[in-house]
Amino acid sequence: MKLPSAKARYSGLSLIKNALSYHENWQRAWRNPKPKTDYDVVIVGGGGHGLATAYYLAKEHGITNVAVVEKGYLGGGNTARNTTIIRSNYLWDEAAHLYELAMKLWEGLSQELNFNVMFSQRGVLNLGHNLQDMRDIERRVNANRLNGIDGEVLTPSQIKDIVPLLNTSPDCRYPVLGASWQPRGGTARHDAVAWGYARGADALGVDLIQQTEVTGIRRQNGTVIGVETTQGFIGARKVACVTAGNSGVMAAMAGLRLPLESRPLQALVSEPLKPCLDTVVMSNAVHGYISQSDKGDLVIGAGTDAYNGYGQRGSFHVIEHTLQAICELFPAFSRVRMNRQWGGIVDTCPDACPVISKTSVDGLYFNCGWGTGGFKATPGSGFVFADTVANDRPHPLAAPFSLDRFSSGALIDEHGAAGVAH
Amino acid sequence: MLTRRIDRGADNGKPIYFRFNGKRYQGRQGDTLAAALLANGVDIVGRSFKYGRPRGIVGHGAEEPNAIVQISHGSQTVPNLRATQVELYEGLEANSVSGWPSVDFDIKGSLGLLGGLMPPGFYYKTFMGSKKIWEFSEPWIRKAAGLGRAPVEADPDVYDKLNQHCDVLVVGAGPAGLMAALEAARTGARVIIADEQNEFGGSLLAATQTLDGKPCREWVSQTITELSNFNNVELLPRSTVFGYYDHNFLAILERRTDHLGPVATTGVRQRLHRVRARQVVLATGAIERPLVFANNDVPGVMLASSVSTYVNRYGVAPGNKLVLFTTNDGAYQTAIDWHSAGREVVAVVDTRHNPKGEWVDYARKLGIDILDGYGVIEARGGKRVKAALVAPLNREGSAVTGPPQTLSCDLLASSGGWSPAIHLSSHTGAKPVWSDDVVGFLPGESKQKERSAGAANGTYSLLGCLQEGARAGAEAAQQAGFGTDTSQLPLPKFTELQEQPQQALFLVPHSKRTSRAPKQFVDFQLDVTAAGIELAAREGYESVEHVKRYTAMGFGTDQGKLGNINGMAILSKALGQGIPETGTTIFRPSYTPTTFGAIAGRDVKELFDPERYTAMHRWHVENGAAFENVGQWKRPWYFPKPGETMHDAVNRECLAVRNSVGILDASTLGKIDIQGPDAAEFITRIYTNAYLKLAPGKCRYGVMLKEDGMIFDDGVTACLGENHYLMFTTTGGAAGVLAWLELWQQTEWPELEVYFTSVTDHWTTATVTGPNARKVIEKVCQDVDLSNDSFKFMDWRDGTVADVKARIFRISFTGELSFEVNVPAHYGRYIWEKLIEAGREFDITPYGTETMHVLRAEKGFIIVGQDTDGSMTPQDMNMDWVVGKKKAFSFIGKRSLERSDTVRENRKQFVGLKPLNEKEVLPEGAQIVNDPNQAIPMDMQGHVTSSYYSANLGHSFALAVVKGGLNRMGEVVHCPLADGRNIAAEIVSSVFYDPKGDRQNV
Amino acid sequence: MLEIYCPYCRETREEEEFSYSGEAHIARPPEPEAQSDEQWGDYLFFRKNPRGLHHEMWYHQTGCRRYFNVTRDTVSYQILESYPMGENPTVTTVANQTGDAR
């Protein structure tokens, strides 16, 4: 399969060639097509997960008569708003296998997409501040290792070597007692992930339809036949919803309910600084997580707000608590300044695990409920969801994440590993 | 050559000395660092992010993109301040944050050729031949990026917070804001007026008009005096309203000592005002837009209004020969100011054809040359502008229509009009609205109780600002419940030249097309050019958000205050659509960057989270306890004697309890007093077992489930009397359990009359446990028959212990004979010491949580949250005995225990593990497999939840959850560990000690 | 940051005094044992999660310790009413929004 066509490949050489023609001849990264009257699959939601789903449908399953319908711009939702942390050190087997599939895909993603997603395996530390934290860390790291996922338990002095500015003094309010360390974890450039998948999917024939909102899901005899949109009806044999915080709204269009609550999740960045933090540091107990982007900003994640909300804003006290935690962990950062803060809407499940599932409506599929942990799963989520949609049965790794777990009780409680308490 | 200082006689500030990039300079009191640098002829203050181009000061306030400095004073260093906002003080030391080896000679800058290889998004297109190439390149990219340096020492300063309520908050103290505050103050409303600058006055500080025949500054100080005389007004200079949040909550950062230099670390450096305002007036002014032309980033190219500000406010002329480039009348003021300062105005280059009106006439009258229908298409010069290349433009300003000519100059001021500072309005979610008249975005429909006034609202005439401000102040006050909604104060009298329409021009054409012309900068800090924006559009990045993200436009520390509107307009043109269709990106807090420490406030270090102590805490400290954090509580972990390791101490404590007697401070357990006629019914619904028949004087252990059937808390409940119970909860679960009880009573069963009161802090608990426990209690308690016949296990009694009224519970978490003595908290330490005194002959041993854990584990007693994890049912924990199956009411969680997954066999079940090597202690958290030699991923069977060495048993032991474990007694399982060891253990009963429970019943 | 009116304290107080307690008006099935696993799962986990008006419970944790209901717009975050447990909301559609909380 040619992907993308040889002519359009990005490389150092193509940069030089294009520089000589004043960059006037670069091709579009993706087309801007008018929607066709019908498709084999319509994917609702042009974020990272939706675009990855489209890409893998085309690439892995040869299904190219696909449209991604996006109400705003590609990658404009949580893909553009998260703190870009990538790791696969989840506790339970089901989650660990899914996130580890994603990790393996991340490791070759820039090459696969011919688009540098700047995946940076700078390692992820999860700090423990009390004895129970340390028991949980031991348990998770042991489980990870036996699942083939890299992980170590570090002592405070080993942590200090990796993060010199971290306060590892035993005298602070909640001293760092240790940490789990996943060297393969890290960060990626969030926008580039959406753009890379968009460009890849487009090259395989997928139509990316932006500024088009889905307003209804049309069904006939319990089977999906297409979607109503602000550009009119678009027929589809299958409809796959990948709309994160808006999934509840989409489900309601098909008369379904989901076990989700949409909450604001806030984040902030500092002004750019020279490199001073070379890894990702997360603390569940003190409650903050932080990394430094290639541009130099400290990227800091806050907690979810307590209440349901679609406003992409949260309450200020959440930011205050987060920066208290950051100043506690990094007393030197107290004089650094917040440049910008924002919120996204995360769809949280009761067990902090996603829903990747068929529904009671034939041909209608949902991939949602990623809560605070969706970005890191993007490639894996798209991969297993494409397989689920293509074959109309759950991919083996997706099966535990079906909706029926909420009636059977087979929940996969990842609150401990999810990083943010919801 | 003229000096850069303009002599202002008595108004000259006193000289002060400072250092910039290691060199000593003289400035004057009242200068900003930027003003002082300009006065000293410092042209280059930084290097650009991507291309390393030399950059000079462009603006005079929050919009400055180039003059980013590090103020250096050891632990008090601050990165990334704008020189335009740093007040000069004696001894100030500042450094550029870019340029290597120096800003004057920069390696990156001299590799200018590479600029062509770095179009927007170049890094997405390369460094990816293999994973290795990226891994090699990324550290270099990171090194090249970033501005200032983070401090490396802990912040010595202190930050405060102030919660405030006011009727009217006025943001901005320019003409509109001052009038608004006056009008609101007059009505008696509580007013706060805040301004980012060190002085109130806004644009008036640099204005040359007279108001009521007096200089503007005089009117400003008069107004400030008037405002200060109201006791219902709070004036906050040096205070940035940086965020507008829901329900009219605004956050203000007040800088209290930064302008004084590195003062003593007492005092409060900055203060965060958390303000709930009934009504808000946004009088935040406007920011001038630079014109975008080739090489418009050469030092010496500045905003027109900034040139005026330096001349009029600071007495600094940042050059000698000015070319003013404008699309509007307002900027003529700069030429006039320059002329008045006795400097040469080479020409006014006005893009409008044949402009007329009062401003043009006035300038002509002064003898200023006006080149109309012309544009500056390129600046010439390397480290300082030397000339402006000007050329005639067509009427639309879209093409060069004739040959260019060169105007020699050393200062090139430009004005492309103004952009209202609508940031705070858009924080509320209001969608900005494009106005062709204003040539800018206006505040959108209000989402909060606010209104904008003056330049922030697109009103640029002084009279308009004063009028709008007054009106807004009166309206805000009235809507907050004060006054009559009509402005009543007289406005000052003055004359003002009338402005003619401006030309909307966002990209000045060049004789070469944009992609080939020298760089035309839109966002200076991030080196975003007009060609870059057009390229992004060409590549399909058509949404304004895509362009912003692809080119990084607006992501700098100025957040696009200068560049964004030009950028959006250039994008609109590239896409062939109007600016309203393109829209704008959304402004987010902070308006200007805000210190982390100020947002954190005092809630750091020892105040990060309250520490809770029991009444005996000081005794524990005095007796050398090591402490464990349990929630907010500090609990003694163990009591080491000199020379003892933790292991030694715990072994000693464990043996003492089982062989004689020990004492534990159990005060942290949650205690909820429950009363009411339906109390028993209520508790029975909440717990898995029944309480209806629990008689006064009796206790019962219960397990609480969430409605999903999973264990959530456990503890003993005692019947204190008729309709009166005391419920013990886990230490960490206390608050959650209270909320849980309230939830069910208030929302589901309001018909049950029952009341809950937390009494955790009212009582302290000393647990005396061990075979000699009764002998100890007997010595201090005479009014209770302590014999086993009359005071049985799981009974409680009122009594007097060492003359203090006490409740004594015969409950046991060690499996030994135990008496838990509860007394009102203020007797806690007294009783503790009395019990220790009484126990001395039995060598009573204080023990901590670690020994408590070992002893309870020997008995197989669970700790919720350690042995359970939110996925365990009572059956999983081998506690089916605690589930009342015959209860009439379907207790909380019961139904969930019957779901297909919860009745599944092969669930993880609670068992004991006995390592085959009796000396080896399994790590808690070790995973359990059947075959340690299987391939990865392994089939994990469960994990170790608790594990210890038992001095009493003489071997190590563990508790674990194992799939189907209750039917696997005697099987050997394996724990492969990270260090390569494999520990084999036998599955055994979870009760290791005194399986029949005889010892607690003696 | 929200400002919430407690109908018991009769005061408008800062969000930090309260804790959120999820969707309101979900009654526990009177006979849990009569419910199918699906019905029971629905009761446990499935929520309306609307974009717009939401009736929700708040707990005045550091105040009167009472639970009460709030009608709030989940997009604008505007609070349209607070009302005691056991009462029904008066604002049920966007059309009859009456402006301020109380």
JSON list of C-alpha atoms in Angstrom, two decimals, chain B residues 26-154:
[
{"chain": "B", "resi": 26, "resn": "GLN", "atom": "CA", "xyz": [22.28, 54.89, 34.46]},
{"chain": "B", "resi": 27, "resn": "GLY", "atom": "CA", "xyz": [18.54, 55.24, 34.44]},
{"chain": "B", "resi": 28, "resn": "ARG", "atom": "CA", "xyz": [16.13, 57.55, 36.20]},
{"chain": "B", "resi": 29, "resn": "GLN", "atom": "CA", "xyz": [13.60, 57.15, 38.93]},
{"chain": "B", "resi": 30, "resn": "GLY", "atom": "CA", "xyz": [10.26, 56.44, 37.28]},
{"chain": "B", "resi": 31, "resn": "ASP", "atom": "CA", "xyz": [11.76, 54.62, 34.30]},
{"chain": "B", "resi": 32, "resn": "THR", "atom": "CA", "xyz": [10.79, 51.19, 33.25]},
{"chain": "B", "resi": 33, "resn": "LEU", "atom": "CA", "xyz": [13.75, 49.00, 32.39]},
{"chain": "B", "resi": 34, "resn": "ALA", "atom": "CA", "xyz": [12.74, 49.42, 28.74]},
{"chain": "B", "resi": 35, "resn": "ALA", "atom": "CA", "xyz": [12.73, 53.19, 29.00]},
{"chain": "B", "resi": 36, "resn": "ALA", "atom": "CA", "xyz": [16.14, 53.15, 30.62]},
{"chain": "B", "resi": 37, "resn": "LEU", "atom": "CA", "xyz": [17.55, 50.81, 27.98]},
{"chain": "B", "resi": 38, "resn": "LEU", "atom": "CA", "xyz": [16.22, 53.00, 25.20]},
{"chain": "B", "resi": 39, "resn": "ALA", "atom": "CA", "xyz": [17.67, 56.06, 26.93]},
{"chain": "B", "resi": 40, "resn": "ASN", "atom": "CA", "xyz": [21.04, 54.34, 26.94]},
{"chain": "B", "resi": 41, "resn": "GLY", "atom": "CA", "xyz": [20.84, 53.46, 23.29]},
{"chain": "B", "resi": 42, "resn": "VAL", "atom": "CA", "xyz": [20.59, 49.72, 23.86]},
{"chain": "B", "resi": 43, "resn": "ASP", "atom": "CA", "xyz": [19.12, 48.54, 20.58]},
{"chain": "B", "resi": 44, "resn": "ILE", "atom": "CA", "xyz": [19.30, 44.77, 20.85]},
{"chain": "B", "resi": 45, "resn": "VAL", "atom": "CA", "xyz": [17.53, 43.25, 23.85]},
{"chain": "B", "resi": 46, "resn": "GLY", "atom": "CA", "xyz": [17.00, 39.73, 22.61]},
{"chain": "B", "resi": 47, "resn": "ARG", "atom": "CA", "xyz": [17.22, 37.25, 19.80]},
{"chain": "B", "resi": 48, "resn": "SER", "atom": "CA", "xyz": [14.28, 35.66, 18.11]},
{"chain": "B", "resi": 49, "resn": "PHE", "atom": "CA", "xyz": [13.13, 32.15, 18.94]},
{"chain": "B", "resi": 50, "resn": "LYS", "atom": "CA", "xyz": [13.67, 30.38, 15.66]},
{"chain": "B", "resi": 51, "resn": "TYR", "atom": "CA", "xyz": [15.96, 32.45, 13.47]},
{"chain": "B", "resi": 52, "resn": "GLY", "atom": "CA", "xyz": [18.00, 34.18, 16.15]},
{"chain": "B", "resi": 53, "resn": "ARG", "atom": "CA", "xyz": [17.35, 37.60, 14.62]},
{"chain": "B", "resi": 54, "resn": "PRO", "atom": "CA", "xyz": [18.33, 40.64, 16.66]},
{"chain": "B", "resi": 55, "resn": "ARG", "atom": "CA", "xyz": [15.35, 42.23, 18.34]},
{"chain": "B", "resi": 56, "resn": "GLY", "atom": "CA", "xyz": [14.71, 45.54, 20.03]},
{"chain": "B", "resi": 57, "resn": "ILE", "atom": "CA", "xyz": [12.01, 47.04, 22.16]},
{"chain": "B", "resi": 58, "resn": "VAL", "atom": "CA", "xyz": [8.75, 47.38, 20.25]},
{"chain": "B", "resi": 59, "resn": "GLY", "atom": "CA", "xyz": [6.14, 48.37, 22.78]},
{"chain": "B", "resi": 60, "resn": "HIS", "atom": "CA", "xyz": [5.75, 49.87, 26.21]},
{"chain": "B", "resi": 61, "resn": "GLY", "atom": "CA", "xyz": [3.51, 47.49, 28.13]},
{"chain": "B", "resi": 62, "resn": "ALA", "atom": "CA", "xyz": [1.97, 44.04, 28.27]},
{"chain": "B", "resi": 63, "resn": "GLU", "atom": "CA", "xyz": [2.18, 43.66, 24.50]},
{"chain": "B", "resi": 64, "resn": "GLU", "atom": "CA", "xyz": [6.00, 43.67, 24.35]},
{"chain": "B", "resi": 65, "resn": "PRO", "atom": "CA", "xyz": [7.18, 40.50, 22.57]},
{"chain": "B", "resi": 66, "resn": "ASN", "atom": "CA", "xyz": [10.94, 41.03, 22.39]},
{"chain": "B", "resi": 67, "resn": "ALA", "atom": "CA", "xyz": [12.32, 42.61, 25.52]},
{"chain": "B", "resi": 68, "resn": "ILE", "atom": "CA", "xyz": [12.06, 39.50, 27.68]},
{"chain": "B", "resi": 69, "resn": "VAL", "atom": "CA", "xyz": [14.53, 39.53, 30.52]},
{"chain": "B", "resi": 70, "resn": "GLN", "atom": "CA", "xyz": [15.63, 37.52, 33.49]},
{"chain": "B", "resi": 71, "resn": "ILE", "atom": "CA", "xyz": [15.87, 39.53, 36.66]},
{"chain": "B", "resi": 72, "resn": "SER", "atom": "CA", "xyz": [18.71, 37.86, 38.47]},
{"chain": "B", "resi": 73, "resn": "HIS", "atom": "CA", "xyz": [19.07, 37.73, 42.20]},
{"chain": "B", "resi": 74, "resn": "GLY", "atom": "CA", "xyz": [19.87, 34.17, 43.19]},
{"chain": "B", "resi": 75, "resn": "SER", "atom": "CA", "xyz": [16.86, 32.50, 44.71]},
{"chain": "B", "resi": 76, "resn": "GLN", "atom": "CA", "xyz": [14.84, 35.60, 43.89]},
{"chain": "B", "resi": 77, "resn": "THR", "atom": "CA", "xyz": [15.49, 35.46, 40.17]},
{"chain": "B", "resi": 78, "resn": "VAL", "atom": "CA", "xyz": [12.45, 35.83, 37.95]},
{"chain": "B", "resi": 79, "resn": "PRO", "atom": "CA", "xyz": [12.46, 34.59, 34.38]},
{"chain": "B", "resi": 80, "resn": "ASN", "atom": "CA", "xyz": [10.68, 36.12, 31.41]},
{"chain": "B", "resi": 81, "resn": "LEU", "atom": "CA", "xyz": [9.68, 39.54, 32.65]},
{"chain": "B", "resi": 82, "resn": "ARG", "atom": "CA", "xyz": [8.96, 42.16, 30.05]},
{"chain": "B", "resi": 83, "resn": "ALA", "atom": "CA", "xyz": [11.41, 45.07, 30.31]},
{"chain": "B", "resi": 84, "resn": "THR", "atom": "CA", "xyz": [8.47, 47.34, 29.51]},
{"chain": "B", "resi": 85, "resn": "GLN", "atom": "CA", "xyz": [6.80, 46.32, 32.77]},
{"chain": "B", "resi": 86, "resn": "VAL", "atom": "CA", "xyz": [9.82, 46.19, 35.05]},
{"chain": "B", "resi": 87, "resn": "GLU", "atom": "CA", "xyz": [10.14, 49.29, 37.19]},
{"chain": "B", "resi": 88, "resn": "LEU", "atom": "CA", "xyz": [13.71, 50.37, 37.56]},
{"chain": "B", "resi": 89, "resn": "TYR", "atom": "CA", "xyz": [15.29, 50.24, 40.99]},
{"chain": "B", "resi": 90, "resn": "GLU", "atom": "CA", "xyz": [18.79, 50.84, 42.26]},
{"chain": "B", "resi": 91, "resn": "GLY", "atom": "CA", "xyz": [20.97, 47.81, 41.64]},
{"chain": "B", "resi": 92, "resn": "LEU", "atom": "CA", "xyz": [18.59, 46.03, 39.31]},
{"chain": "B", "resi": 93, "resn": "GLU", "atom": "CA", "xyz": [20.29, 43.30, 37.32]},
{"chain": "B", "resi": 94, "resn": "ALA", "atom": "CA", "xyz": [18.72, 42.02, 34.17]},
{"chain": "B", "resi": 95, "resn": "ASN", "atom": "CA", "xyz": [19.80, 39.75, 31.38]},
{"chain": "B", "resi": 96, "resn": "SER", "atom": "CA", "xyz": [18.46, 38.85, 28.00]},
{"chain": "B", "resi": 97, "resn": "VAL", "atom": "CA", "xyz": [17.00, 35.37, 27.85]},
{"chain": "B", "resi": 98, "resn": "SER", "atom": "CA", "xyz": [18.20, 34.61, 24.35]},
{"chain": "B", "resi": 99, "resn": "GLY", "atom": "CA", "xyz": [21.29, 34.93, 22.26]},
{"chain": "B", "resi": 100, "resn": "TRP", "atom": "CA", "xyz": [24.37, 32.77, 22.37]},
{"chain": "B", "resi": 101, "resn": "PRO", "atom": "CA", "xyz": [27.11, 33.66, 23.10]},
{"chain": "B", "resi": 102, "resn": "SER", "atom": "CA", "xyz": [25.51, 37.11, 23.40]},
{"chain": "B", "resi": 103, "resn": "VAL", "atom": "CA", "xyz": [22.56, 39.04, 22.06]},
{"chain": "B", "resi": 104, "resn": "ASP", "atom": "CA", "xyz": [24.92, 41.15, 19.97]},
{"chain": "B", "resi": 105, "resn": "PHE", "atom": "CA", "xyz": [26.56, 38.16, 18.38]},
{"chain": "B", "resi": 106, "resn": "ASP", "atom": "CA", "xyz": [24.38, 35.11, 18.15]},
{"chain": "B", "resi": 107, "resn": "ILE", "atom": "CA", "xyz": [25.38, 31.85, 16.50]},
{"chain": "B", "resi": 108, "resn": "LYS", "atom": "CA", "xyz": [21.80, 30.93, 15.60]},
{"chain": "B", "resi": 109, "resn": "GLY", "atom": "CA", "xyz": [21.32, 34.36, 14.03]},
{"chain": "B", "resi": 110, "resn": "SER", "atom": "CA", "xyz": [24.43, 34.03, 11.93]},
{"chain": "B", "resi": 111, "resn": "LEU", "atom": "CA", "xyz": [23.09, 30.78, 10.51]},
{"chain": "B", "resi": 112, "resn": "GLY", "atom": "CA", "xyz": [20.43, 32.92, 8.86]},
{"chain": "B", "resi": 113, "resn": "LEU", "atom": "CA", "xyz": [20.57, 30.81, 5.73]},
{"chain": "B", "resi": 114, "resn": "LEU", "atom": "CA", "xyz": [18.92, 27.96, 7.58]},
{"chain": "B", "resi": 115, "resn": "GLY", "atom": "CA", "xyz": [15.87, 30.15, 7.98]},
{"chain": "B", "resi": 116, "resn": "GLY", "atom": "CA", "xyz": [14.68, 28.93, 4.62]},
{"chain": "B", "resi": 117, "resn": "LEU", "atom": "CA", "xyz": [14.71, 25.37, 5.92]},
{"chain": "B", "resi": 118, "resn": "MET", "atom": "CA", "xyz": [12.53, 26.23, 8.86]},
{"chain": "B", "resi": 119, "resn": "PRO", "atom": "CA", "xyz": [9.08, 27.06, 7.53]},
{"chain": "B", "resi": 120, "resn": "PRO", "atom": "CA", "xyz": [6.18, 26.55, 9.94]},
{"chain": "B", "resi": 121, "resn": "GLY", "atom": "CA", "xyz": [5.86, 22.95, 10.96]},
{"chain": "B", "resi": 122, "resn": "PHE", "atom": "CA", "xyz": [9.27, 21.93, 9.60]},
{"chain": "B", "resi": 123, "resn": "TYR", "atom": "CA", "xyz": [9.79, 19.66, 12.57]},
{"chain": "B", "resi": 124, "resn": "TYR", "atom": "CA", "xyz": [6.71, 17.65, 11.66]},
{"chain": "B", "resi": 125, "resn": "LYS", "atom": "CA", "xyz": [8.32, 16.93, 8.33]},
{"chain": "B", "resi": 126, "resn": "THR", "atom": "CA", "xyz": [11.75, 15.80, 9.35]},
{"chain": "B", "resi": 127, "resn": "PHE", "atom": "CA", "xyz": [13.90, 14.25, 12.12]},
{"chain": "B", "resi": 128, "resn": "MET", "atom": "CA", "xyz": [11.97, 11.02, 11.62]},
{"chain": "B", "resi": 129, "resn": "GLY", "atom": "CA", "xyz": [13.94, 8.85, 9.24]},
{"chain": "B", "resi": 130, "resn": "SER", "atom": "CA", "xyz": [14.18, 6.57, 12.23]},
{"chain": "B", "resi": 131, "resn": "LYS", "atom": "CA", "xyz": [13.34, 6.70, 15.90]},
{"chain": "B", "resi": 132, "resn": "LYS", "atom": "CA", "xyz": [17.04, 7.19, 16.63]},
{"chain": "B", "resi": 133, "resn": "ILE", "atom": "CA", "xyz": [17.31, 10.37, 14.57]},
{"chain": "B", "resi": 134, "resn": "TRP", "atom": "CA", "xyz": [14.56, 11.97, 16.61]},
{"chain": "B", "resi": 135, "resn": "GLU", "atom": "CA", "xyz": [16.03, 10.76, 19.87]},
{"chain": "B", "resi": 136, "resn": "PHE", "atom": "CA", "xyz": [19.29, 12.39, 18.85]},
{"chain": "B", "resi": 137, "resn": "SER", "atom": "CA", "xyz": [17.75, 15.64, 17.62]},
{"chain": "B", "resi": 138, "resn": "GLU", "atom": "CA", "xyz": [15.21, 16.35, 20.32]},
{"chain": "B", "resi": 139, "resn": "PRO", "atom": "CA", "xyz": [17.62, 17.34, 23.10]},
{"chain": "B", "resi": 140, "resn": "TRP", "atom": "CA", "xyz": [19.20, 19.90, 20.74]},
{"chain": "B", "resi": 141, "resn": "ILE", "atom": "CA", "xyz": [15.83, 21.29, 19.80]},
{"chain": "B", "resi": 142, "resn": "ARG", "atom": "CA", "xyz": [14.96, 21.58, 23.48]},
{"chain": "B", "resi": 143, "resn": "LYS", "atom": "CA", "xyz": [18.20, 23.35, 24.24]},
{"chain": "B", "resi": 144, "resn": "ALA", "atom": "CA", "xyz": [17.58, 25.87, 21.51]},
{"chain": "B", "resi": 145, "resn": "ALA", "atom": "CA", "xyz": [14.08, 26.58, 22.79]},
{"chain": "B", "resi": 146, "resn": "GLY", "atom": "CA", "xyz": [12.84, 28.17, 25.97]},
{"chain": "B", "resi": 147, "resn": "LEU", "atom": "CA", "xyz": [13.31, 31.71, 27.20]},
{"chain": "B", "resi": 148, "resn": "GLY", "atom": "CA", "xyz": [14.51, 32.34, 30.76]},
{"chain": "B", "resi": 149, "resn": "ARG", "atom": "CA", "xyz": [15.83, 29.92, 33.33]},
{"chain": "B", "resi": 150, "resn": "ALA", "atom": "CA", "xyz": [13.77, 28.46, 36.13]},
{"chain": "B", "resi": 151, "resn": "PRO", "atom": "CA", "xyz": [15.14, 29.27, 39.58]},
{"chain": "B", "resi": 152, "resn": "VAL", "atom": "CA", "xyz": [16.92, 26.32, 41.13]},
{"chain": "B", "resi": 153, "resn": "GLU", "atom": "CA", "xyz": [16.47, 27.29, 44.75]},
{"chain": "B", "resi": 154, "resn": "ALA", "atom": "CA", "xyz": [13.30, 27.24, 46.79]}
]
